[in-house]
Tab-separated table of C-alpha atoms in Angstrom:
chain	number	residue	atom	x	y	z
A	9	MET	CA	-0.001	-0.014	-0.179
A	10	ASP	CA	1.525	3.243	-0.866
A	11	SER	CA	1.876	6.243	1.577
A	12	LYS	CA	-0.988	8.243	0.609
A	13	ALA	CA	-3.361	5.156	0.880
A	14	GLN	CA	-2.077	4.020	4.316
A	15	ILE	CA	-2.726	8.013	5.526
A	16	LYS	CA	-6.062	8.031	3.943
A	17	GLU	CA	-6.852	4.431	5.546
A	18	PHE	CA	-5.374	6.112	8.895
A	19	ILE	CA	-7.684	9.059	8.755
A	20	LEU	CA	-10.569	7.362	7.796
A	21	THR	CA	-10.418	4.616	10.103
A	22	GLU	CA	-8.980	6.453	13.525
A	23	LEU	CA	-9.915	10.480	13.060
A	24	VAL	CA	-12.962	10.988	11.169
A	25	LYS	CA	-15.987	10.322	13.718
A	26	ASP	CA	-18.330	11.460	10.524
A	27	LYS	CA	-19.198	8.520	8.199
A	28	GLU	CA	-20.547	10.732	5.965
A	29	HIS	CA	-16.707	11.483	4.709
A	30	ALA	CA	-15.984	7.610	4.076
A	31	ASP	CA	-15.777	9.074	0.308
A	32	LEU	CA	-12.780	11.478	1.026
A	33	ALA	CA	-11.174	13.085	-2.276
A	34	ASP	CA	-7.209	13.543	-2.398
A	35	ALA	CA	-7.856	17.496	-2.431
A	36	ASP	CA	-10.694	17.699	0.442
A	37	PRO	CA	-9.938	20.333	2.737
A	38	LEU	CA	-9.383	18.728	5.799
A	39	ILE	CA	-8.820	21.508	8.776
A	40	GLU	CA	-10.778	24.332	7.691
A	41	THR	CA	-13.920	21.788	7.355
A	42	GLY	CA	-13.341	20.328	10.751
A	43	ILE	CA	-12.821	16.977	9.260
A	44	ILE	CA	-9.653	16.960	11.337
A	45	ASP	CA	-9.410	18.501	14.336
A	46	SER	CA	-6.361	19.568	16.156
A	47	LEU	CA	-6.168	16.546	18.324
A	48	GLY	CA	-6.519	14.460	15.140
A	49	ILE	CA	-3.826	16.185	13.615
A	50	MET	CA	-1.552	15.391	16.330
A	51	LYS	CA	-2.358	11.368	16.043
A	52	LEU	CA	-1.730	12.035	12.393
A	53	ILE	CA	1.636	12.838	13.245
A	54	GLY	CA	2.308	10.604	15.737
A	55	PHE	CA	1.163	8.011	12.620
A	56	LEU	CA	3.443	9.563	10.055
A	57	GLU	CA	6.472	9.471	12.419
A	58	ASP	CA	5.816	5.763	13.652
A	59	ASN	CA	4.592	3.969	10.551
A	60	LEU	CA	5.867	5.869	7.554
A	61	SER	CA	9.598	6.709	9.280
A	62	ILE	CA	9.511	10.278	9.153
A	63	GLN	CA	10.561	13.057	10.996
A	64	VAL	CA	8.172	16.211	11.314
A	65	ALA	CA	10.381	19.141	12.111
A	66	ASP	CA	8.791	21.875	14.321
A	67	ASN	CA	8.792	24.584	11.381
A	68	GLU	CA	6.696	21.929	9.605
A	69	LEU	CA	3.578	22.015	11.888
A	70	ILE	CA	1.729	24.781	9.603
A	71	PRO	CA	-1.916	24.207	8.465
A	72	GLU	CA	-0.627	24.306	4.918
A	73	ASN	CA	1.365	20.806	5.282
A	74	PHE	CA	-2.130	18.776	6.573
A	75	SER	CA	-4.699	20.642	4.617
A	76	SER	CA	-5.581	17.937	2.391
A	77	LEU	CA	-4.689	14.611	1.976
A	78	ASN	CA	-2.383	15.781	-1.208
A	79	ALA	CA	-0.486	18.223	0.999
A	80	ILE	CA	-0.078	15.740	3.958
A	81	ASN	CA	1.277	13.087	0.923
A	82	SER	CA	3.753	15.744	-0.481
A	83	LEU	CA	5.287	16.717	3.118
A	84	VAL	CA	5.922	12.607	3.295
A	85	SER	CA	7.040	12.207	-0.086
A	86	SER	CA	9.623	15.473	0.344
A	87	LYS	CA	11.204	13.476	3.103
A	88	VAL	CA	11.083	10.182	1.901
A	89	SER	CA	12.954	11.425	-1.215
B	21	MET	CA	-55.942	-17.383	46.559
B	22	VAL	CA	-52.793	-19.454	45.578
B	23	PHE	CA	-50.146	-20.117	48.069
B	24	LEU	CA	-46.505	-20.741	47.417
B	25	PRO	CA	-44.570	-23.451	49.255
B	26	ASN	CA	-42.331	-21.546	51.853
B	27	MET	CA	-39.229	-23.428	50.129
B	28	VAL	CA	-39.979	-22.045	46.697
B	29	VAL	CA	-40.521	-18.520	47.691
B	30	ILE	CA	-37.288	-19.022	49.980
B	31	CYS	CA	-35.181	-20.324	46.540
B	32	VAL	CA	-36.797	-17.572	44.712
B	33	ASN	CA	-35.686	-15.199	46.992
B	34	LEU	CA	-32.192	-16.607	47.275
B	35	CYS	CA	-31.672	-16.574	43.431
B	36	VAL	CA	-33.107	-13.229	43.070
B	37	SER	CA	-30.818	-11.655	45.677
B	38	VAL	CA	-27.433	-13.634	44.301
B	39	VAL	CA	-28.309	-12.503	40.640
B	40	LEU	CA	-28.339	-8.743	42.249
B	41	LYS	CA	-25.438	-8.927	44.444
B	42	LYS	CA	-23.324	-10.848	41.353
B	43	GLY	CA	-24.649	-7.668	39.285
B	44	LEU	CA	-23.614	-5.225	41.754
B	45	ASP	CA	-20.078	-6.968	42.292
B	46	MET	CA	-19.587	-6.319	38.833
B	47	GLN	CA	-19.954	-2.932	38.877
B	48	PRO	CA	-16.593	-0.577	39.594
B	49	TRP	CA	-18.523	1.587	42.374
B	50	GLN	CA	-19.189	-1.491	44.065
B	51	ASN	CA	-15.551	-2.934	44.309
B	52	PRO	CA	-14.885	-3.673	47.890
B	53	GLU	CA	-11.322	-2.914	47.550
B	54	LEU	CA	-12.230	0.671	46.302
B	55	GLU	CA	-14.652	0.962	49.851
B	56	GLU	CA	-11.625	-0.266	51.835
B	57	ILE	CA	-9.390	2.285	50.419
B	58	LYS	CA	-12.058	4.902	50.626
B	59	ASN	CA	-12.743	3.920	54.666
B	60	HIS	CA	-9.092	3.927	55.049
B	61	PHE	CA	-8.644	7.625	53.962
B	62	ILE	CA	-11.798	8.583	55.966
B	63	GLU	CA	-10.169	6.927	58.900
B	64	TRP	CA	-6.734	8.451	58.190
B	65	THR	CA	-7.717	11.846	57.132
B	66	GLY	CA	-10.181	12.577	60.242
B	67	GLU	CA	-6.924	11.770	62.434
B	68	ASN	CA	-4.171	13.512	60.667
B	69	ILE	CA	-5.847	16.365	58.216
B	70	ALA	CA	-9.000	17.350	59.030
B	71	GLY	CA	-9.929	20.048	62.005
B	72	ASP	CA	-10.051	23.890	62.298
B	73	ARG	CA	-12.603	24.145	59.620
B	74	GLU	CA	-13.921	27.485	60.397
B	75	GLU	CA	-10.698	29.527	61.121
B	76	ARG	CA	-8.798	28.056	57.902
B	77	ASP	CA	-12.043	29.094	55.946
B	78	ARG	CA	-12.703	32.380	57.771
B	79	GLU	CA	-8.379	33.368	57.393
B	80	GLY	CA	-7.799	31.501	54.245
B	81	VAL	CA	-5.252	29.582	55.754
B	82	VAL	CA	-2.836	27.468	53.301
B	83	SER	CA	-1.239	24.951	55.131
B	84	ALA	CA	2.104	23.663	53.752
B	85	GLU	CA	2.460	21.023	56.696
B	86	ARG	CA	-1.156	19.575	55.476
B	87	TRP	CA	0.447	19.169	52.199
B	88	LYS	CA	3.529	17.258	53.079
B	89	LYS	CA	1.441	15.013	54.891
B	90	MET	CA	-0.803	14.132	52.068
B	91	ALA	CA	2.619	13.585	49.971
B	92	ASP	CA	4.037	11.464	52.552
B	93	LYS	CA	1.087	9.596	52.700
B	94	GLY	CA	1.324	8.889	48.994
B	95	ALA	CA	-1.940	10.976	47.809
B	96	LEU	CA	0.009	12.334	45.180
B	97	GLY	CA	1.195	9.785	43.439
B	98	ILE	CA	-1.438	6.880	43.806
B	99	CYS	CA	-1.536	6.121	40.116
B	100	LEU	CA	1.398	7.612	38.938
B	101	PRO	CA	4.399	5.038	38.034
B	102	GLU	CA	6.619	3.319	40.759
B	103	ALA	CA	9.590	4.804	39.069
B	104	TYR	CA	8.676	8.625	39.925
B	105	GLY	CA	7.894	7.276	43.474
B	106	GLY	CA	3.989	6.280	42.547
B	107	GLN	CA	2.364	3.699	43.879
B	108	GLY	CA	1.490	2.558	40.026
B	109	ALA	CA	-2.350	1.706	41.198
B	110	PRO	CA	-5.769	2.164	39.092
B	111	VAL	CA	-7.139	5.284	38.288
B	112	SER	CA	-10.053	4.377	40.524
B	113	HIS	CA	-7.624	3.704	43.723
B	114	ALA	CA	-7.311	7.458	43.373
B	115	VAL	CA	-11.161	8.124	42.792
B	116	ALA	CA	-11.543	5.955	46.289
B	117	ALA	CA	-8.576	7.515	48.279
B	118	TYR	CA	-9.968	11.206	47.330
B	119	GLU	CA	-13.861	10.256	48.026
B	120	GLY	CA	-12.645	9.532	51.476
B	121	ILE	CA	-10.326	12.612	52.275
B	122	GLY	CA	-13.148	14.771	50.846
B	123	TYR	CA	-15.540	12.812	53.455
B	124	ALA	CA	-13.667	13.447	56.300
B	125	CYS	CA	-12.197	16.820	55.717
B	126	HIS	CA	-14.408	19.750	55.050
B	127	ASP	CA	-11.083	21.854	53.455
B	128	ASN	CA	-12.345	21.621	50.006
B	129	GLY	CA	-10.252	24.147	48.489
B	130	PHE	CA	-7.012	22.121	49.562
B	131	ILE	CA	-8.527	18.885	48.317
B	132	PHE	CA	-9.071	20.374	44.930
B	133	ALA	CA	-5.686	21.928	45.077
B	134	LEU	CA	-3.799	18.422	45.077
B	135	LEU	CA	-6.386	16.980	43.065
B	136	ASN	CA	-5.738	19.786	40.422
B	137	GLN	CA	-1.860	19.584	40.707
B	138	PHE	CA	-1.946	15.353	40.579
B	139	PHE	CA	-4.270	15.110	37.443
B	140	GLY	CA	-4.143	18.670	35.782
B	141	VAL	CA	-0.231	18.681	35.895
B	142	GLN	CA	1.102	15.268	37.202
B	143	MET	CA	-0.687	12.936	34.677
B	144	THR	CA	-0.315	15.426	31.738
B	145	LEU	CA	3.465	15.437	32.493
B	146	ASN	CA	3.204	11.526	33.000
B	147	LEU	CA	1.660	10.548	29.273
B	148	ILE	CA	3.210	13.586	27.283
B	149	ALA	CA	6.309	14.999	28.413
B	150	SER	CA	9.607	13.624	27.757
B	151	ASP	CA	11.518	11.045	30.004
B	152	LYS	CA	13.983	13.679	31.113
B	153	LEU	CA	11.393	16.250	32.171
B	154	LYS	CA	9.322	13.265	34.038
B	155	GLU	CA	12.558	11.722	35.915
B	156	THR	CA	13.787	15.379	36.784
B	157	TYR	CA	10.026	16.673	38.115
B	158	LEU	CA	7.538	14.206	38.873
B	159	PRO	CA	9.728	12.828	41.694
B	160	LYS	CA	9.804	15.903	43.598
B	161	LEU	CA	5.827	16.777	42.658
B	162	ILE	CA	5.002	13.363	43.959
B	163	SER	CA	6.856	13.848	47.315
B	164	GLY	CA	5.756	17.285	47.932
B	165	GLU	CA	9.019	18.918	47.507
B	166	ARG	CA	7.647	21.287	44.902
B	167	GLN	CA	4.463	22.230	43.829
B	168	CYS	CA	3.242	22.979	40.363
B	169	ALA	CA	0.736	25.354	39.065
B	170	TYR	CA	-1.022	25.016	35.691
B	171	ALA	CA	-0.718	28.261	34.059
B	172	PHE	CA	-3.286	28.516	31.361
B	173	THR	CA	-5.391	31.461	32.062
B	174	GLU	CA	-5.055	34.904	31.447
B	175	ASP	CA	-7.109	38.094	32.412
B	176	VAL	CA	-8.320	38.162	28.636
B	177	SER	CA	-8.606	34.360	27.761
B	178	GLY	CA	-9.906	31.394	29.557
B	179	SER	CA	-12.239	29.125	27.523
B	180	ASP	CA	-11.043	30.373	24.035
B	181	ALA	CA	-7.404	29.177	24.118
B	182	PHE	CA	-6.473	31.503	21.280
B	183	THR	CA	-7.200	34.802	22.854
B	184	MET	CA	-4.046	34.481	24.822
B	185	LYS	CA	-1.238	37.024	24.509
B	186	THR	CA	1.366	35.164	26.154
B	187	THR	CA	4.503	34.534	23.565
B	188	ALA	CA	7.049	32.086	23.649
B	189	THR	CA	9.889	33.007	20.637
B	190	ARG	CA	12.664	31.421	19.744
B	191	ASP	CA	16.187	32.373	21.120
B	192	GLY	CA	19.468	30.096	20.198
B	193	GLU	CA	18.906	27.140	22.136
B	194	GLY	CA	15.434	28.082	23.853
B	195	PHE	CA	12.728	30.296	24.138
B	196	ARG	CA	11.935	33.605	25.342
B	197	LEU	CA	8.302	33.898	27.577
B	198	ASN	CA	7.047	36.917	27.880
B	199	GLY	CA	3.389	37.220	29.341
B	200	THR	CA	1.105	36.911	32.498
B	201	LYS	CA	-1.266	34.249	33.676
B	202	CYS	CA	-3.904	34.799	36.276
B	203	TYR	CA	-6.327	33.007	38.333
B	204	LEU	CA	-4.184	30.271	38.881
B	205	THR	CA	-4.977	27.649	41.261
B	206	ASN	CA	-2.320	27.329	44.264
B	207	SER	CA	-0.124	29.334	41.962
B	208	PRO	CA	1.668	31.715	45.163
B	209	HIS	CA	2.845	28.621	46.873
B	210	SER	CA	4.127	27.126	43.487
B	211	ASP	CA	7.830	27.165	41.947
B	212	LEU	CA	7.255	25.124	39.127
B	213	ALA	CA	4.595	25.953	36.202
B	214	VAL	CA	2.918	24.363	33.074
B	215	VAL	CA	2.658	27.575	30.988
B	216	PHE	CA	0.485	28.148	27.825
B	217	ALA	CA	1.981	30.468	25.345
B	218	ARG	CA	1.678	31.131	21.830
B	219	THR	CA	4.674	30.211	19.529
B	220	GLY	CA	2.639	30.348	16.280
B	221	GLU	CA	-0.184	33.034	14.511
B	222	GLY	CA	-3.695	33.160	14.787
B	223	ARG	CA	-6.225	29.877	15.234
B	224	SER	CA	-3.970	27.480	13.434
B	225	PRO	CA	-4.190	24.405	16.059
B	226	PHE	CA	-0.547	24.533	15.772
B	227	ALA	CA	-0.315	27.781	17.480
B	228	LEU	CA	0.368	26.993	21.177
B	229	THR	CA	3.110	25.380	23.125
B	230	ALA	CA	3.315	23.992	26.719
B	231	PHE	CA	6.724	24.997	28.792
B	232	LEU	CA	7.670	23.811	32.086
B	233	VAL	CA	9.073	26.755	33.859
B	234	ASP	CA	10.991	27.131	37.263
B	235	MET	CA	9.880	30.071	38.904
B	236	ASP	CA	12.971	30.282	39.985
B	237	TRP	CA	14.394	31.387	36.395
B	238	GLU	CA	15.446	34.795	35.952
B	239	GLY	CA	12.429	37.306	34.938
B	240	ALA	CA	9.582	34.817	36.446
B	241	SER	CA	7.870	36.271	39.389
B	242	HIS	CA	4.700	35.580	41.160
B	243	GLY	CA	1.848	38.943	40.896
B	244	ARG	CA	-1.042	39.625	42.506
B	245	ASP	CA	-3.209	37.186	44.901
B	246	PHE	CA	-6.984	37.056	44.288
B	247	GLU	CA	-9.160	36.915	47.240
B	248	LYS	CA	-12.508	34.210	46.985
B	249	PHE	CA	-15.596	33.140	48.575
B	250	ALA	CA	-15.044	29.733	47.354
B	251	TYR	CA	-12.028	27.308	48.200
B	252	ARG	CA	-10.458	29.696	50.530
B	253	THR	CA	-7.790	27.507	51.771
B	254	VAL	CA	-5.979	27.075	48.387
B	255	HIS	CA	-4.904	30.409	47.083
B	256	MET	CA	-5.435	31.793	43.459
B	257	GLY	CA	-2.719	34.317	41.989
B	258	GLU	CA	-0.780	35.347	39.155
B	259	MET	CA	2.556	34.430	37.586
B	260	ILE	CA	4.370	37.139	35.363
B	261	PHE	CA	6.870	36.134	32.842
B	262	ASP	CA	9.131	39.116	31.433
B	263	ASN	CA	11.879	37.404	29.146
B	264	VAL	CA	12.042	34.501	30.889
B	265	PHE	CA	14.573	32.473	29.039
B	266	ILE	CA	13.291	28.236	28.561
B	267	PRO	CA	15.254	25.688	27.496
B	268	ALA	CA	14.218	23.789	24.309
B	269	ASP	CA	14.046	20.688	26.482
B	270	HIS	CA	11.378	22.105	28.695
B	271	VAL	CA	8.774	22.063	25.913
B	272	ILE	CA	6.192	19.456	26.700
B	273	GLY	CA	5.726	17.300	23.866
B	274	ARG	CA	6.484	19.181	21.323
B	275	VAL	CA	6.573	22.690	20.070
B	276	GLY	CA	3.108	23.243	18.600
B	277	ALA	CA	1.260	20.306	20.764
B	278	GLY	CA	-0.262	23.218	23.229
B	279	LEU	CA	-3.613	22.313	22.154
B	280	GLN	CA	-3.232	18.252	22.483
B	281	VAL	CA	-1.656	19.022	26.131
B	282	LEU	CA	-4.447	21.358	27.272
B	283	THR	CA	-7.043	18.818	25.475
B	284	GLU	CA	-5.649	16.229	27.419
B	285	SER	CA	-5.120	17.720	31.099
B	286	THR	CA	-8.759	19.462	30.787
B	287	GLY	CA	-9.915	16.114	30.111
B	288	TRP	CA	-8.351	14.518	33.016
B	289	GLU	CA	-9.465	17.275	35.038
B	290	ARG	CA	-13.098	17.189	34.101
B	291	ALA	CA	-13.147	13.513	34.472
B	292	ILE	CA	-11.358	12.665	37.607
B	293	VAL	CA	-10.770	15.719	39.751
B	294	ILE	CA	-14.364	16.244	39.981
B	295	SER	CA	-14.249	13.157	42.431
B	296	CYS	CA	-13.323	16.311	44.772
B	297	ALA	CA	-16.973	16.618	45.062
B	298	LEU	CA	-17.902	12.595	45.780
B	299	GLY	CA	-16.866	12.652	49.519
B	300	PRO	CA	-18.263	16.275	50.578
B	301	MET	CA	-21.775	15.045	48.866
B	302	GLY	CA	-21.677	11.663	50.523
B	303	ARG	CA	-20.546	13.377	54.298
B	304	THR	CA	-23.270	16.051	53.506
B	305	VAL	CA	-25.753	13.221	52.677
B	306	ASP	CA	-25.372	11.521	55.846
B	307	GLU	CA	-25.553	14.585	58.104
B	308	CYS	CA	-28.766	15.468	56.562
B	309	VAL	CA	-30.088	11.827	56.938
B	310	ALA	CA	-28.868	12.363	60.736
B	311	ARG	CA	-30.613	15.594	60.821
B	312	ALA	CA	-33.630	14.355	59.289
B	313	LYS	CA	-33.916	11.859	61.940
B	314	SER	CA	-32.998	13.929	64.865
B	315	ARG	CA	-34.529	17.143	64.821
B	316	GLU	CA	-38.245	17.386	65.882
B	317	GLN	CA	-40.836	19.541	65.308
B	318	TYR	CA	-44.652	19.436	66.160
B	319	GLY	CA	-43.754	16.246	67.848
B	320	LYS	CA	-42.156	14.293	64.992
B	321	PRO	CA	-38.895	14.359	63.338
B	322	ILE	CA	-38.770	16.623	60.543
B	323	GLY	CA	-37.633	13.401	58.208
B	324	ALA	CA	-41.102	12.645	58.515
B	325	TYR	CA	-42.330	15.754	56.436
B	326	GLN	CA	-42.658	14.934	52.727
B	327	GLY	CA	-40.782	18.325	51.966
B	328	VAL	CA	-37.558	17.066	53.854
B	329	SER	CA	-37.589	13.083	52.707
B	330	SER	CA	-38.494	13.998	49.172
B	331	ARG	CA	-35.604	16.463	49.361
B	332	ILE	CA	-32.993	13.928	50.976
B	333	ALA	CA	-34.018	11.258	48.930
B	334	ASN	CA	-33.036	13.352	45.538
B	335	MET	CA	-29.600	13.953	47.371
B	336	ILE	CA	-29.115	10.147	47.945
B	337	MET	CA	-29.844	9.990	44.378
B	338	ARG	CA	-27.733	12.315	42.957
B	339	GLN	CA	-24.992	11.287	45.175
B	340	GLN	CA	-24.930	7.544	43.852
B	341	MET	CA	-25.498	8.555	40.384
B	342	SER	CA	-22.593	11.056	40.614
B	343	ARG	CA	-20.594	8.216	42.203
B	344	LEU	CA	-21.406	6.116	39.131
B	345	ALA	CA	-20.480	8.490	36.323
B	346	VAL	CA	-16.728	9.320	38.071
B	347	TYR	CA	-15.956	5.562	38.912
B	348	ASN	CA	-17.112	4.656	35.485
B	349	ILE	CA	-15.101	7.137	33.543
B	350	ALA	CA	-12.118	5.843	35.890
B	351	ALA	CA	-12.432	2.474	34.921
B	352	LYS	CA	-12.661	3.265	31.411
B	353	LEU	CA	-9.259	4.658	31.815
B	354	GLU	CA	-8.055	1.678	33.738
B	355	ASN	CA	-8.519	-0.397	30.599
B	356	GLY	CA	-5.632	1.539	28.836
B	357	ASN	CA	-8.161	3.969	26.958
B	358	SER	CA	-6.987	7.595	26.265
B	359	ILE	CA	-9.119	10.577	28.138
B	360	LEU	CA	-8.868	11.862	24.088
B	361	SER	CA	-11.439	8.850	23.329
B	362	PHE	CA	-13.617	10.083	26.384
B	363	LEU	CA	-13.896	14.079	26.036
B	364	GLN	CA	-17.608	14.505	25.408
B	365	GLU	CA	-17.901	11.740	28.435
B	366	ALA	CA	-15.608	13.694	30.533
B	367	ALA	CA	-17.239	16.724	29.809
B	368	MET	CA	-20.681	15.488	30.487
B	369	THR	CA	-19.006	13.510	34.156
B	370	LYS	CA	-18.027	16.943	35.431
B	371	LEU	CA	-21.214	18.956	34.354
B	372	PHE	CA	-23.491	16.254	35.787
B	373	VAL	CA	-21.315	16.053	39.246
B	374	SER	CA	-21.010	19.771	39.640
B	375	ASP	CA	-24.568	20.725	39.355
B	376	ASN	CA	-25.435	17.427	41.596
B	377	TYR	CA	-23.268	18.715	43.971
B	378	ILE	CA	-24.456	22.465	43.977
B	379	GLN	CA	-27.878	21.254	44.618
B	380	THR	CA	-27.015	18.478	47.094
B	381	GLN	CA	-24.939	21.725	48.950
B	382	GLN	CA	-28.079	24.117	48.881
B	383	ASP	CA	-30.529	21.275	49.958
B	384	ALA	CA	-28.463	20.830	53.154
B	385	VAL	CA	-28.176	24.593	54.095
B	386	GLN	CA	-32.586	24.218	53.427
B	387	ILE	CA	-32.304	21.176	55.642
B	388	PHE	CA	-30.325	22.562	58.383
B	389	GLY	CA	-32.385	25.833	58.768
B	390	VAL	CA	-30.752	28.861	59.940
B	391	ARG	CA	-27.701	26.460	61.196
B	392	GLY	CA	-27.224	26.587	57.023
B	393	ILE	CA	-26.167	29.982	56.808
B	394	LEU	CA	-24.214	30.468	60.105
B	395	LEU	CA	-20.291	30.633	59.839
B	396	GLU	CA	-19.786	28.361	62.813
B	397	HIS	CA	-21.314	25.434	61.011
B	398	PRO	CA	-19.920	24.066	57.740
B	399	TYR	CA	-23.077	24.146	55.584
B	400	GLN	CA	-22.689	27.315	54.049
B	401	GLN	CA	-18.798	26.828	53.287
B	402	ASP	CA	-19.856	23.392	51.386
B	403	LEU	CA	-22.278	25.598	49.335
B	404	ARG	CA	-19.583	28.502	48.893
B	405	ASP	CA	-16.994	25.571	48.076
B	406	SER	CA	-19.475	23.834	45.436
B	407	LEU	CA	-20.277	26.855	43.032
B	408	ALA	CA	-16.522	26.808	42.284
B	409	THR	CA	-16.785	23.393	40.401
B	410	SER	CA	-19.162	25.366	38.005
B	411	ILE	CA	-16.306	27.122	36.874
B	412	TRP	CA	-12.872	25.140	36.672
B	413	ALA	CA	-11.751	23.042	33.624
B	414	GLY	CA	-14.478	24.818	31.810
B	415	THR	CA	-17.535	26.869	32.821
B	416	THR	CA	-21.293	24.639	33.035
B	417	GLU	CA	-21.982	26.720	29.318
B	418	THR	CA	-18.797	25.547	27.917
B	419	LEU	CA	-19.057	22.213	28.410
B	420	LYS	CA	-22.739	21.837	27.520
B	421	ASN	CA	-21.705	23.558	24.252
B	422	THR	CA	-18.691	21.094	23.928
B	423	VAL	CA	-21.128	17.887	24.503
B	424	ALA	CA	-23.454	19.495	21.972
B	425	LYS	CA	-20.931	19.998	19.282
B	426	MET	CA	-19.596	16.792	19.488
B	427	ALA	CA	-22.996	15.169	18.918
B	428	GLY	CA	-22.722	17.378	15.687
B	429	LEU	CA	-24.817	20.079	16.595
B	430	PRO	CA	-24.099	23.602	14.710
B	431	VAL	CA	-22.991	25.507	17.992
B	432	GLU	CA	-20.919	28.636	17.596
């Protein structure tokens, strides 16, 4: 499973309480729509660091890096490459 | 008329009682071990801590000696790891201990201060802080050698965390902290503080960071004290931070995780610190029952009048349901579940128990008549102290919003 799929699965199974977002699109805004709240972001970061073997630097903790599935995957890809 | 043979009746009764007892034994709040802990602390507190209620409340006396006694008894480390000086016991043991302490001791402010540090500060550090911070500070907090305030609130910032003005800006290998925190429980006697500050802009989920600050550091000082009508035996004050240098290793969690720290700690406060109400409610119920039996008017005990007996029945119900709520959430936390999974339930627990506590103390004032409003009797103090529970860790109004929002309602 590629990193984007792993991230999507984590979001849908661990963070999203609302079943309406089961068909989450890659570009859907996550934070501003409340799909993921501040706690969810922290849990997601923990998942990225533990399961995708990356380190999120303090200056990378900005909303833009977590605004959508695409944004999160871009952050991960930039670190893996 | 049909008569059941006596043996059948006896067997049915036995079966019913076995089933009921088995059901009761399975409930966390009916655990005999917890009753034993509670009763032990009732006895110990009565012998070692209780006393001088009226004077301490009137003068607002804070006792460092009592704090140390509680720490030596282990009251600040019941469910924290043995590696830091705790006992590693289940959370419900702490609830039972503090229910006993609260039953035997009218010093509600003192008990709240202990629980506030235990679960608002220490438990949060245990769950989120680095091993270095835990090893350095938790043993000293658990032993009573040091005390730590929870420095979140500001004059302009309460329930809305993003209105805070205290800032922490990077400076070499650390941060510079500037701002003033106020309305802080026990801060006048605290030489450490968990301080929340802005490290980012706006309402970003990463805009806040929590730090552990030593009040001996240059630029850190205590400001004014605030006189209160409730919890008079725990002082409330200001902490002022004027360009205080904080080493980077004193960040709690990580930079930008302030909201996580805040949410974790307030979750524990709402779920467990509210156990400070259980003992006083139990004591109040017992005293009112005794009063209703012994006080006679017009030739019979006042408990014979439905106006009194109905009131007491409601008090009993509220007390038992409050115990149920707190022990239930404590049991869930013992199963390894994070408080973050029960935020709505934690909010409801605090709301429910606080409302019950306040109503119970109001009822007691009514039952005791004029004695209910005399300073030489504890009922007015218990009522005043109960009112504080509708404010700390989120006002009643804020928590109702929280519960409604988590249910998906479009509350603004």
